[in-house]
Short mmCIF file of C-alpha atoms in Angstrom, two decimals:
data_model
loop_
_atom_site.label_atom_id
_atom_site.label_comp_id
_atom_site.label_asym_id
_atom_site.label_seq_id
_atom_site.Cartn_x
_atom_site.Cartn_y
_atom_site.Cartn_z
CA VAL A 1 45.45 -34.12 59.68
CA PHE A 2 43.12 -33.62 62.65
CA SER A 3 40.60 -31.65 60.60
CA ARG A 4 40.27 -34.80 58.50
CA LEU A 5 39.57 -36.78 61.67
CA VAL A 6 36.88 -34.23 62.50
CA ALA A 7 35.29 -34.99 59.14
CA GLN A 8 35.11 -38.65 60.23
CA GLY A 9 33.26 -37.75 63.43
CA VAL A 10 36.19 -37.24 65.78
CA GLN A 11 35.81 -34.24 68.09
CA VAL A 12 38.99 -32.15 68.38
CA THR A 13 39.82 -29.15 70.53
CA LEU A 14 43.21 -27.48 70.27
CA LEU A 15 44.67 -26.01 73.46
CA CYS A 16 47.30 -23.40 72.65
CA ALA A 17 49.00 -20.19 73.77
CA GLY A 18 46.92 -17.04 73.73
CA GLU A 19 47.90 -14.02 71.68
CA ALA A 20 46.80 -10.40 71.69
CA GLY A 21 43.84 -9.78 69.42
CA LEU A 22 42.80 -13.42 69.20
CA PRO A 23 39.72 -14.84 70.98
CA ALA A 24 40.10 -17.29 73.84
CA ARG A 25 37.74 -19.68 72.03
CA ASP A 26 37.73 -20.25 68.28
CA GLU A 27 37.13 -22.87 65.59
CA HIS A 28 38.96 -23.79 62.40
CA ARG A 29 37.90 -26.54 59.99
CA GLY A 30 35.86 -28.16 62.72
CA VAL A 31 38.71 -28.12 65.25
CA GLN A 32 37.75 -26.28 68.44
CA ILE A 33 40.53 -23.96 69.66
CA ALA A 34 41.10 -22.96 73.29
CA ARG A 35 43.83 -20.37 73.91
CA LEU A 36 45.57 -20.16 77.30
CA GLY A 37 46.49 -16.81 78.83
CA SER A 38 48.11 -14.01 76.85
CA GLY A 39 51.48 -15.42 75.83
CA LEU A 40 53.98 -18.23 76.11
CA PHE A 41 54.68 -17.67 79.82
CA ASP A 42 50.99 -18.10 80.70
CA PHE A 43 50.82 -21.09 78.38
CA TYR A 44 53.80 -22.98 79.77
CA SER A 45 53.05 -22.13 83.40
CA GLY A 46 49.40 -23.20 83.17
CA LEU A 47 49.72 -26.09 80.74
CA ARG A 48 50.09 -28.97 83.16
CA ARG A 49 47.14 -27.86 85.30
CA GLU A 50 44.92 -27.30 82.27
CA VAL A 51 45.70 -30.67 80.73
CA ARG A 52 44.95 -32.47 83.99
CA ARG A 53 41.70 -30.52 84.39
CA ARG A 54 40.53 -31.39 80.89
CA VAL A 55 41.55 -35.03 81.11
CA GLU A 56 39.66 -35.46 84.38
CA ARG A 57 36.62 -33.41 83.33
CA ASP A 58 36.15 -34.74 79.80
CA GLY A 59 37.30 -38.35 80.10
CA ILE A 60 40.20 -37.94 77.67
CA ASP A 61 41.72 -41.27 76.65
CA LEU A 62 44.80 -40.16 74.76
CA VAL A 63 47.12 -37.18 74.53
CA VAL A 64 49.13 -36.62 71.36
CA GLU A 65 52.19 -34.52 72.04
CA ALA A 66 54.07 -32.88 69.17
CA HIS A 67 57.84 -32.62 69.46
CA ASN A 68 58.76 -29.61 67.38
CA LYS A 69 61.05 -27.59 69.64
CA VAL A 70 61.18 -28.84 73.22
CA PRO A 71 59.29 -31.76 74.75
CA PHE A 72 56.37 -31.02 77.09
CA LEU A 73 57.04 -34.16 79.20
CA SER A 74 53.31 -34.90 79.15
CA PRO A 75 53.60 -38.54 80.31
CA LEU A 76 54.52 -37.17 83.74
CA TYR A 77 51.14 -35.51 84.24
CA ALA A 78 48.66 -36.45 81.49
CA GLY A 79 47.27 -39.42 83.41
CA VAL A 80 46.37 -41.14 80.12
CA PRO A 81 48.43 -42.73 77.33
CA VAL A 82 50.52 -40.38 75.20
CA LEU A 83 51.18 -40.65 71.47
CA VAL A 84 54.12 -38.51 70.34
CA VAL A 85 54.12 -36.81 66.93
CA HIS A 86 57.78 -36.05 66.34
CA HIS A 87 58.90 -33.47 63.78
CA HIS A 88 62.44 -32.73 64.87
CA LEU A 89 64.43 -31.51 67.85
CA HIS A 90 67.11 -28.87 67.72
CA GLY A 91 69.79 -30.65 69.77
CA TRP A 92 73.02 -28.67 69.84
CA THR A 93 71.87 -26.46 66.96
CA ALA A 94 69.78 -24.67 69.62
CA PHE A 95 72.94 -22.79 70.64
CA ARG A 96 72.92 -21.11 67.21
CA GLN A 97 69.25 -20.24 67.57
CA VAL A 98 68.69 -18.84 71.06
CA SER A 99 70.65 -17.61 74.08
CA PRO A 100 73.03 -20.13 75.72
CA LEU A 101 70.85 -20.35 78.84
CA ILE A 102 67.67 -21.19 76.90
CA ALA A 103 69.59 -23.53 74.60
CA ALA A 104 71.05 -25.40 77.57
CA GLY A 105 67.56 -25.79 79.03
CA ALA A 106 66.21 -27.15 75.74
CA VAL A 107 69.06 -29.66 75.40
CA ALA A 108 68.55 -30.76 79.03
CA LEU A 109 64.83 -31.36 78.40
CA GLU A 110 65.62 -33.34 75.26
CA ALA A 111 67.95 -35.56 77.29
CA LEU A 112 64.92 -36.68 79.34
CA ILE A 113 63.06 -38.07 76.32
CA PRO A 114 64.28 -41.71 76.50
CA THR A 115 63.23 -41.95 80.15
CA VAL A 116 60.02 -39.95 80.22
CA TYR A 117 58.64 -41.36 76.94
CA ARG A 118 59.94 -44.92 77.28
CA ARG A 119 56.41 -46.42 77.11
CA CYS A 120 55.11 -44.13 74.37
CA ARG A 121 54.56 -44.77 70.70
CA PHE A 122 56.09 -42.26 68.28
CA LEU A 123 54.94 -41.05 64.89
CA THR A 124 57.62 -39.21 62.95
CA ILE A 125 57.76 -37.67 59.50
CA SER A 126 61.02 -38.96 58.00
CA GLY A 127 63.69 -41.61 58.23
CA SER A 128 66.14 -38.98 59.46
CA SER A 129 63.88 -38.02 62.34
CA LYS A 130 63.37 -41.69 63.19
CA GLY A 131 67.14 -42.20 63.22
CA ASP A 132 67.51 -39.23 65.57
CA LEU A 133 65.03 -40.79 67.98
CA VAL A 134 66.79 -44.16 67.87
CA ARG A 135 70.13 -42.49 68.60
CA ARG A 136 68.51 -40.78 71.57
CA GLY A 137 67.44 -44.15 72.98
CA ILE A 138 63.88 -44.72 71.70
CA PRO A 139 63.43 -48.36 70.56
CA GLU A 140 63.03 -48.58 66.80
CA GLU A 141 59.95 -50.79 67.10
CA GLN A 142 58.09 -47.97 68.91
CA ILE A 143 58.49 -45.56 65.97
CA ASP A 144 56.34 -45.32 62.84
CA VAL A 145 57.17 -43.03 59.91
CA VAL A 146 54.27 -41.07 58.37
CA PRO A 147 55.50 -38.52 55.78
CA CYS A 148 53.69 -35.22 55.39
CA GLY A 149 51.28 -34.70 52.54
CA VAL A 150 50.64 -31.81 50.18
CA ASP A 151 47.32 -30.34 49.12
CA ARG A 152 47.44 -30.61 45.33
CA THR A 153 44.08 -28.88 44.97
CA ILE A 154 45.88 -25.69 46.05
CA TYR A 155 49.49 -26.30 45.02
CA ARG A 156 49.26 -26.82 41.27
CA PRO A 157 51.91 -26.31 38.58
CA GLY A 158 51.89 -23.53 36.04
CA PRO A 159 53.78 -24.04 32.76
CA ILE A 160 57.16 -25.48 33.75
CA ALA A 161 59.10 -24.63 30.59
CA GLY A 162 60.61 -21.23 29.91
CA ARG A 163 60.43 -19.95 33.47
CA PRO A 164 62.60 -16.93 34.36
CA PRO A 165 65.68 -17.52 36.59
CA LEU A 166 63.61 -16.83 39.71
CA LEU A 167 64.76 -18.44 42.96
CA VAL A 168 62.26 -18.77 45.80
CA SER A 169 62.91 -19.73 49.41
CA LEU A 170 60.02 -20.42 51.78
CA GLY A 171 60.16 -20.60 55.56
CA ARG A 172 60.69 -18.80 58.82
CA LEU A 173 63.59 -16.37 59.01
CA GLU A 174 65.55 -18.08 61.77
CA PRO A 175 69.31 -18.52 62.23
CA TYR A 176 69.18 -22.31 61.77
CA LYS A 177 67.53 -21.85 58.37
CA ARG A 178 70.84 -20.32 57.16
CA LEU A 179 69.31 -17.88 54.70
CA ASP A 180 72.48 -15.83 55.08
CA LEU A 181 74.24 -18.64 53.20
CA LEU A 182 71.80 -18.26 50.32
CA ILE A 183 72.20 -14.47 50.24
CA ARG A 184 76.00 -14.78 50.30
CA SER A 185 75.82 -17.13 47.32
CA MET A 186 73.96 -14.58 45.18
CA PRO A 187 76.97 -12.53 43.93
CA ALA A 188 78.40 -15.68 42.33
CA VAL A 189 74.98 -16.63 40.95
CA LEU A 190 74.56 -13.16 39.42
CA ALA A 191 78.03 -13.29 37.89
CA ALA A 192 76.93 -16.34 35.89
CA VAL A 193 73.21 -15.52 35.48
CA PRO A 194 72.87 -11.70 35.64
CA GLU A 195 69.08 -11.71 35.38
CA ALA A 196 68.61 -14.07 38.36
CA GLN A 197 66.27 -12.93 41.14
CA LEU A 198 65.76 -14.26 44.68
CA VAL A 199 62.54 -13.88 46.68
CA ILE A 200 62.59 -14.98 50.32
CA ILE A 201 59.11 -15.56 51.75
CA GLY A 202 58.59 -15.61 55.50
CA GLU A 203 59.08 -13.73 58.75
CA GLY A 204 61.21 -14.33 61.82
CA GLN A 205 63.80 -13.02 64.21
CA ASP A 206 66.63 -13.18 61.66
CA ARG A 207 65.08 -10.61 59.32
CA PRO A 208 67.08 -7.53 60.52
CA ARG A 209 70.38 -9.39 60.08
CA LEU A 210 69.38 -10.61 56.61
CA GLU A 211 68.24 -7.13 55.53
CA HIS A 212 71.58 -5.71 56.65
CA LEU A 213 73.43 -8.42 54.71
CA VAL A 214 71.47 -7.67 51.52
CA LYS A 215 72.33 -4.00 51.87
CA ARG A 216 76.00 -4.63 52.66
CA LEU A 217 76.42 -6.89 49.61
CA ASN A 218 74.59 -4.37 47.41
CA LEU A 219 71.98 -6.97 46.41
CA ALA A 220 68.80 -4.90 46.71
CA ARG A 221 68.27 -5.14 42.94
CA ALA A 222 68.26 -8.94 42.96
CA VAL A 223 67.13 -10.03 46.44
CA ARG A 224 63.75 -9.29 47.99
CA LEU A 225 62.61 -10.23 51.48
CA ALA A 226 58.88 -10.45 50.82
CA GLY A 227 57.88 -11.18 54.41
CA ARG A 228 54.59 -12.86 55.07
CA VAL A 229 52.48 -13.12 51.92
CA SER A 230 49.05 -14.51 51.14
CA GLU A 231 48.69 -18.13 50.12
CA ALA A 232 47.68 -17.00 46.63
CA GLU A 233 50.80 -14.84 46.25
CA LYS A 234 53.04 -17.63 47.52
CA ILE A 235 51.61 -20.10 45.02
CA ALA A 236 51.85 -17.56 42.19
CA LEU A 237 55.56 -17.09 42.94
CA LEU A 238 56.15 -20.85 43.02
CA GLN A 239 54.37 -21.27 39.71
CA ARG A 240 56.84 -18.82 38.15
CA ALA A 241 59.98 -20.02 39.96
CA ALA A 242 62.76 -21.98 38.31
CA LEU A 243 64.14 -23.31 41.62
CA HIS A 244 63.30 -23.50 45.29
CA VAL A 245 66.34 -23.24 47.61
CA GLN A 246 66.51 -24.64 51.17
CA CYS A 247 69.62 -24.05 53.29
CA SER A 248 68.63 -25.29 56.77
CA ARG A 249 71.01 -26.95 59.17
CA LYS A 250 68.28 -29.45 60.01
CA GLU A 251 64.66 -30.21 59.13
CA GLY A 252 62.15 -32.84 60.09
CA TRP A 253 61.02 -33.32 56.51
CA GLY A 254 60.79 -30.11 54.51
CA LEU A 255 57.12 -29.43 53.86
CA THR A 256 57.93 -26.41 51.68
CA VAL A 257 59.94 -28.74 49.44
CA PHE A 258 56.77 -30.64 48.53
CA GLU A 259 54.79 -27.45 48.09
CA ALA A 260 57.42 -26.42 45.55
CA TYR A 261 57.39 -29.85 43.88
CA SER A 262 53.64 -29.71 43.47
CA CYS A 263 54.02 -26.37 41.66
CA GLY A 264 56.60 -27.86 39.28
CA VAL A 265 59.70 -26.50 41.02
CA PRO A 266 62.82 -28.64 41.60
CA VAL A 267 64.82 -27.97 44.75
CA VAL A 268 68.42 -27.16 45.60
CA ALA A 269 69.01 -27.95 49.28
CA THR A 270 71.71 -28.58 51.82
CA ASP A 271 72.47 -32.24 52.48
CA VAL A 272 71.18 -32.38 56.06
CA PRO A 273 68.71 -34.54 58.02
CA GLY A 274 65.16 -34.12 56.78
CA LEU A 275 66.08 -32.50 53.49
CA ARG A 276 67.95 -35.58 52.37
CA ASP A 277 64.64 -37.42 52.89
CA SER A 278 62.51 -34.97 50.88
CA VAL A 279 65.00 -34.24 48.08
CA GLN A 280 65.96 -37.11 45.78
CA ASP A 281 69.45 -36.05 44.74
CA GLY A 282 69.75 -35.83 40.97
CA VAL A 283 66.08 -36.77 40.54
CA THR A 284 63.84 -34.11 42.08
CA GLY A 285 66.63 -31.68 42.88
CA HIS A 286 70.19 -31.35 44.07
CA LEU A 287 71.72 -31.83 47.53
CA VAL A 288 74.73 -29.65 48.35
CA ARG A 289 77.30 -31.28 50.59
CA ARG A 290 79.69 -29.14 52.65
CA ALA A 291 77.55 -26.13 51.78
CA VAL A 292 79.33 -22.79 51.55
CA PRO A 293 78.40 -19.83 49.30
CA ALA A 294 80.58 -21.08 46.44
CA THR A 295 79.22 -24.66 46.38
CA LEU A 296 75.62 -23.51 46.79
CA ALA A 297 76.01 -20.96 43.99
CA ALA A 298 77.55 -23.60 41.73
CA ALA A 299 74.58 -25.93 42.27
CA ILE A 300 72.08 -23.14 41.57
CA VAL A 301 73.89 -22.01 38.42
CA ALA A 302 74.15 -25.58 37.14
CA ARG A 303 70.37 -26.02 37.38
CA LEU A 304 69.57 -22.60 35.89
CA SER A 305 71.97 -23.20 32.99
CA ASP A 306 70.63 -26.63 32.01
CA GLU A 307 66.96 -26.26 31.08
CA PRO A 308 66.44 -29.89 29.92
CA SER A 309 67.81 -31.18 33.23
CA ARG A 310 65.68 -28.71 35.21
CA LEU A 311 62.56 -29.78 33.32
CA ARG A 312 63.25 -33.48 33.96
CA MET A 313 63.64 -32.77 37.66
CA ALA A 314 60.45 -30.66 37.69
CA ARG A 315 58.42 -33.49 36.14
CA ARG A 316 59.83 -36.07 38.54
CA ALA A 317 59.21 -33.70 41.45
CA MET A 318 55.53 -33.34 40.49
CA THR A 319 55.20 -37.11 40.19
CA TRP A 320 56.70 -37.68 43.63
CA ALA A 321 54.55 -34.95 45.21
CA ALA A 322 51.47 -36.67 43.81
CA GLU A 323 52.35 -39.73 45.91
CA HIS A 324 52.02 -37.78 49.18
CA SER A 325 48.50 -37.14 50.42
CA TRP A 326 47.19 -35.57 53.63
CA ASP A 327 44.31 -38.05 53.50
CA GLU A 328 46.75 -40.96 53.68
CA ALA A 329 48.70 -39.26 56.47
CA ALA A 330 45.48 -38.74 58.43
CA GLN A 331 44.50 -42.39 58.00
CA ALA A 332 47.88 -43.50 59.34
CA VAL A 333 47.67 -41.18 62.35
CA HIS A 334 44.10 -42.33 63.02
CA ALA A 335 45.06 -46.01 62.86
CA THR A 336 48.03 -45.56 65.20
CA ALA A 337 45.99 -43.57 67.71
CA GLN A 338 43.34 -46.29 67.61
CA ARG A 339 45.95 -48.94 68.33
CA VAL A 340 47.48 -46.99 71.22
CA VAL A 341 44.06 -46.49 72.84
CA ALA A 342 43.15 -50.15 72.42
CA ASP A 343 46.53 -51.42 73.69
CA ALA A 344 46.41 -49.12 76.72
CA ALA A 345 42.94 -50.22 77.77
CA PRO A 346 42.34 -53.77 76.51
CA ALA A 347 39.64 -54.38 79.09
CA ARG A 348 37.58 -51.51 77.69
CA HIS A 349 38.51 -52.10 74.00
CA ARG A 350 38.04 -48.48 73.13
CA GLN A 351 38.41 -47.71 69.44
CA LEU A 352 38.57 -44.62 67.25
CA GLN A 353 35.60 -44.67 64.92
CA PRO A 354 33.12 -42.19 63.47
CA ALA A 355 30.40 -41.09 65.88
CA GLY A 356 27.24 -43.16 65.65
CA VAL A 357 28.86 -46.35 64.32
CA ALA A 358 27.34 -49.44 65.93
CA THR A 359 29.37 -51.77 68.17
CA GLN A 360 29.21 -54.37 65.38
CA PRO A 361 29.89 -52.19 62.30
CA PRO A 362 29.13 -53.35 58.76
CA ALA A 363 31.90 -54.72 56.58
CA SER A 364 32.37 -51.33 54.90
CA THR A 365 33.37 -49.63 58.15
CA PRO A 366 36.96 -48.38 57.71
CA PHE A 367 38.15 -49.62 61.10
CA PRO A 368 38.27 -53.20 62.42
CA SER A 369 35.47 -54.13 64.78
CA ILE A 370 36.47 -54.11 68.43
CA PRO A 371 33.76 -54.72 71.06
CA ARG A 372 33.27 -51.44 72.88
CA PRO A 373 31.18 -50.74 76.01
CA ARG A 374 28.95 -47.70 76.32
CA ALA A 375 30.68 -44.72 77.93
CA ALA A 376 29.73 -44.03 81.52
CA ALA A 377 27.41 -41.09 82.15
CA GLY A 378 29.28 -37.81 82.03
CA ARG A 379 32.27 -39.30 80.18
CA HIS A 380 33.08 -40.09 76.59
CA PRO A 381 36.04 -41.77 74.93
CA VAL A 382 38.48 -39.65 73.00
CA ALA A 383 39.90 -40.73 69.69
CA SER A 384 43.12 -38.80 69.97
CA ALA A 385 44.45 -35.71 71.58
CA THR A 386 47.25 -33.40 70.70
CA LEU A 387 49.75 -31.70 72.94
CA THR A 388 52.03 -29.49 70.91
CA GLU A 389 52.71 -25.86 71.61
CA VAL A 390 49.08 -26.53 71.76
CA PHE A 391 46.76 -29.03 73.37
CA SER A 392 43.26 -30.03 72.55
CA ALA A 393 40.40 -31.41 74.51
CA VAL A 394 36.90 -32.63 73.83
CA PRO A 395 33.95 -30.48 74.92
CA ARG A 396 31.41 -32.23 77.11
CA VAL A 397 28.36 -33.58 75.32
CA PRO A 398 24.95 -34.35 76.82
CA ALA A 399 24.81 -37.72 78.54
CA ALA A 400 21.81 -38.63 76.44
CA GLU A 401 23.90 -38.34 73.28
CA PRO A 402 27.36 -39.69 74.14
CA ALA A 403 30.06 -38.97 71.56
CA ASP A 404 31.90 -42.02 70.28
CA THR A 405 35.09 -40.18 69.46
CA GLY A 406 37.00 -37.04 70.30
CA VAL A 407 40.48 -35.55 70.25
CA LEU A 408 42.64 -33.59 72.64
CA SER A 409 45.09 -31.67 70.44
#
């Protein structure tokens, strides 16, 4: 999304945790990357100070904080308006993911959201995630839903008919993803479809447990943990797959679902928040309620055994994927960030717009005209800024050539 804003003239710098072997300064698709320290401890301990330093030094107007594990509580120290991009929070499922002490800390931080973010606008990716925010105390009128997109120039279908009974599951190997449920379903799947194969793509802390389970159930012939693969290999597997299977306890949306759809793969998934937004039950796939190995296996076998039904779902899945574009998502994020900046500083009327656009833009300019004063020397307005496990900030530009836009990510 933010790389698309860069293409419109917005300057974006991502501030994130450092990692061994990676440079402290980098660039990707026009987004400048600044890495803090050498790990998560350095990142979390130095984050508040670094954000304040960059806001004060660079004249940042807006911080965009991503909620995708625990909140950063940025409104307490950012000193500028905050726009929250909300994927999902773990809630009590954290106790199945990490140690009780860490889980308790995460749940306690989440409990602060209604108070700390009470004046913030939220962008979320599904109706389920919006409902979660409302239940936590965020007013519904402060939440906009912007679904994720899919890059259909990369994720393209191969022939959808006559595919082998190949099951693919994409995602991190984490306890809450419940890949053990999928592995435990395989004996029943193989009893009905002996030639079925399962490839699990991804890495994570749950891999040793899953490998042990495959060995204990004597499934090495039919189940492969492929680990991290190249984008080309992932797409090639999807273009051969009959089904994609998702067993999470909770998702924000299910981006891998739409990657599968775009490759002509219907989805069997657990009926949980996020996945019930991305899977149209009986249309683009099948939702499994009260998921246990037997019910999941039955759903998989039913799809593998009914080729006409699977093909109908595949075609509908491709059609629905075609309706989701990253360009449209970027436009929605851009428009909301523009509104937040303008509402927070009506006296200045700052607006997100491509660099170099005149104060009175022509009719073809994609954003409404808002009178905007020239930035003071040494400062420049920022279009948006992101605070996730990462932040971004705008590099200083010469006073003689003030930038009209910029992003702190």
